[in-house]
PDB file of C-alpha atoms in Angstrom:
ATOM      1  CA  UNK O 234       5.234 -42.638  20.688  1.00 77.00           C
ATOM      2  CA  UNK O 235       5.211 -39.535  18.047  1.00 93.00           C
ATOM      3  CA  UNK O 236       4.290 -36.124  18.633  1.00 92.00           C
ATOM      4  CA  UNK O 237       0.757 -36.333  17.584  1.00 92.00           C
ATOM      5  CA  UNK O 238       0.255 -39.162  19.590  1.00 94.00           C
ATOM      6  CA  UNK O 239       1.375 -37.164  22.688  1.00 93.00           C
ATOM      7  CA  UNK O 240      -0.774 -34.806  21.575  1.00 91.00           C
ATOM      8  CA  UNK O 241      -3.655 -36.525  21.328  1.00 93.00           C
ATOM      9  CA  UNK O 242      -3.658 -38.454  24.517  1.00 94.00           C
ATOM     10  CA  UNK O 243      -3.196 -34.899  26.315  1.00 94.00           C
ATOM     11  CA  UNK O 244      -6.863 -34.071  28.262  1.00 96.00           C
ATOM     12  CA  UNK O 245      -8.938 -32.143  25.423  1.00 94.00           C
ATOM     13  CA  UNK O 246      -8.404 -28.885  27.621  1.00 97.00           C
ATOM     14  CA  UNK O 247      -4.894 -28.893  27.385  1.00 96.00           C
ATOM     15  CA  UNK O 248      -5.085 -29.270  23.420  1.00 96.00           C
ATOM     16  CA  UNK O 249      -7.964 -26.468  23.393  1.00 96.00           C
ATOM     17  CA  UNK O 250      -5.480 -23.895  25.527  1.00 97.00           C
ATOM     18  CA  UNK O 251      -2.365 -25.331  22.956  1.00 96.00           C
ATOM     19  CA  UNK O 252      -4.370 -24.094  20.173  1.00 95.00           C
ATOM     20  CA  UNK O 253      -5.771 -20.929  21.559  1.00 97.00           C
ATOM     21  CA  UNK O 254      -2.170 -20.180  22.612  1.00 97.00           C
ATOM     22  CA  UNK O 255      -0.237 -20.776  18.981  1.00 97.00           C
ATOM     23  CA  UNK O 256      -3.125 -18.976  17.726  1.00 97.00           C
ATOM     24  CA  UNK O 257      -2.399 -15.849  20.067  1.00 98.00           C
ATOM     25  CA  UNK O 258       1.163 -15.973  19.308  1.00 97.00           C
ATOM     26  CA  UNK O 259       0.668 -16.291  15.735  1.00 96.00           C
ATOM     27  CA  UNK O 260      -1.567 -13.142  15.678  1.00 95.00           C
ATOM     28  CA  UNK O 261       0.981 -10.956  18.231  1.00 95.00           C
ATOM     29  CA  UNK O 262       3.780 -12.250  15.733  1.00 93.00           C
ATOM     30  CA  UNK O 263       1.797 -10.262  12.345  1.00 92.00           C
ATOM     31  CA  UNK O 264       0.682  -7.295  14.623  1.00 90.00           C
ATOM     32  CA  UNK O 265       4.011  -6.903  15.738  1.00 92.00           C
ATOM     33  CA  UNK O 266       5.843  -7.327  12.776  1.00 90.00           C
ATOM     34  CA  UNK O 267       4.571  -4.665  10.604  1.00 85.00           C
ATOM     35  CA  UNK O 268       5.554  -2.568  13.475  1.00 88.00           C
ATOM     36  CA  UNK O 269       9.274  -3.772  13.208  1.00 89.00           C
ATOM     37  CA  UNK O 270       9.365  -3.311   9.648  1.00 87.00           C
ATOM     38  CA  UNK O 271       8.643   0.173   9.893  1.00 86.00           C
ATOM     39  CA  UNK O 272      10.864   0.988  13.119  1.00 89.00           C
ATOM     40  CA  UNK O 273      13.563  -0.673  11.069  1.00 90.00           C
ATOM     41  CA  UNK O 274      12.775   0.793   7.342  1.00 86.00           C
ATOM     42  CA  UNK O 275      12.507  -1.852   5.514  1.00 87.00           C
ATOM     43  CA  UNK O 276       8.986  -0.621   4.234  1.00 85.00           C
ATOM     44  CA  UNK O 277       8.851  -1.432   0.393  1.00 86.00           C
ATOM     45  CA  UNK O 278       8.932   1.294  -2.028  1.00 89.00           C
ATOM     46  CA  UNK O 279       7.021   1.612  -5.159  1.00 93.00           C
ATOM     47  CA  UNK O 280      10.131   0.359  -6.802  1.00 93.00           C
ATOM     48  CA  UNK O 281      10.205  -2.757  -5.281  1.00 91.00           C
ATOM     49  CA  UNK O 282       6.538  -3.470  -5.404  1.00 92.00           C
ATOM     50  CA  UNK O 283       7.140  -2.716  -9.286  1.00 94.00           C
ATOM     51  CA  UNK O 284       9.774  -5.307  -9.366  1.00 93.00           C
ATOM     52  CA  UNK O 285       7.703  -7.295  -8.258  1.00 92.00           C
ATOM     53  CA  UNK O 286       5.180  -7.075 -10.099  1.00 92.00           C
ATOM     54  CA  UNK O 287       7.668  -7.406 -12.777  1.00 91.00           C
ATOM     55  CA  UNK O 288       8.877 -10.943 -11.696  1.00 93.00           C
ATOM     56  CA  UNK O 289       5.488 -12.407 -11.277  1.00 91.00           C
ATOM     57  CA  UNK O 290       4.290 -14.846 -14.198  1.00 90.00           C
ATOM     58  CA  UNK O 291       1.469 -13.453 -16.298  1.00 87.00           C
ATOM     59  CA  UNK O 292      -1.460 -15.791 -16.663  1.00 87.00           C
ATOM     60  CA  UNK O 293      -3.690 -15.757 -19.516  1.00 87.00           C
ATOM     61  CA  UNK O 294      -6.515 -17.355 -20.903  1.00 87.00           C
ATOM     62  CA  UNK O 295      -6.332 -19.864 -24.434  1.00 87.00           C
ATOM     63  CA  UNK O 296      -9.273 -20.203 -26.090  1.00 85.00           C
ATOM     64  CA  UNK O 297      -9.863 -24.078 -27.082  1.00 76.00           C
ATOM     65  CA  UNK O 298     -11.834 -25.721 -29.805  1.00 69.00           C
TER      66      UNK O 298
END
């Protein structure tokens, strides 16, 4: 039997409150992480968002016939 299988023959509360709860996690997980990046400095500077910027590919538009 696979995962989802197990998953799906769980009672359809249990899979609602398995949801709600990776979805609570998930969220505490990006509140709390900006927090940790600042506590810890590792904040990017304008420097790094430059470089960046730098390293991203530029898209542009061709005009066909």
């Amino acid at each position: 039997m696979t995962l989802w299988q197990s998953f799906r023959n769980l009672q359809p509360r249990t899979r609602i409150y398995i949801g709600v709860g990776v979805m609570a996690y998930s969220g505490i997980g990006l509140l709390v992480s900006s927090k940790a990046e600042q506590k810890f400095g590792m904040v990017p500077t304008e420097k790094d968002r430059e470089a960046l910027r730098d390293a991203l590919p530029k898209i542009s538009r061709v005009d066909g016939e």
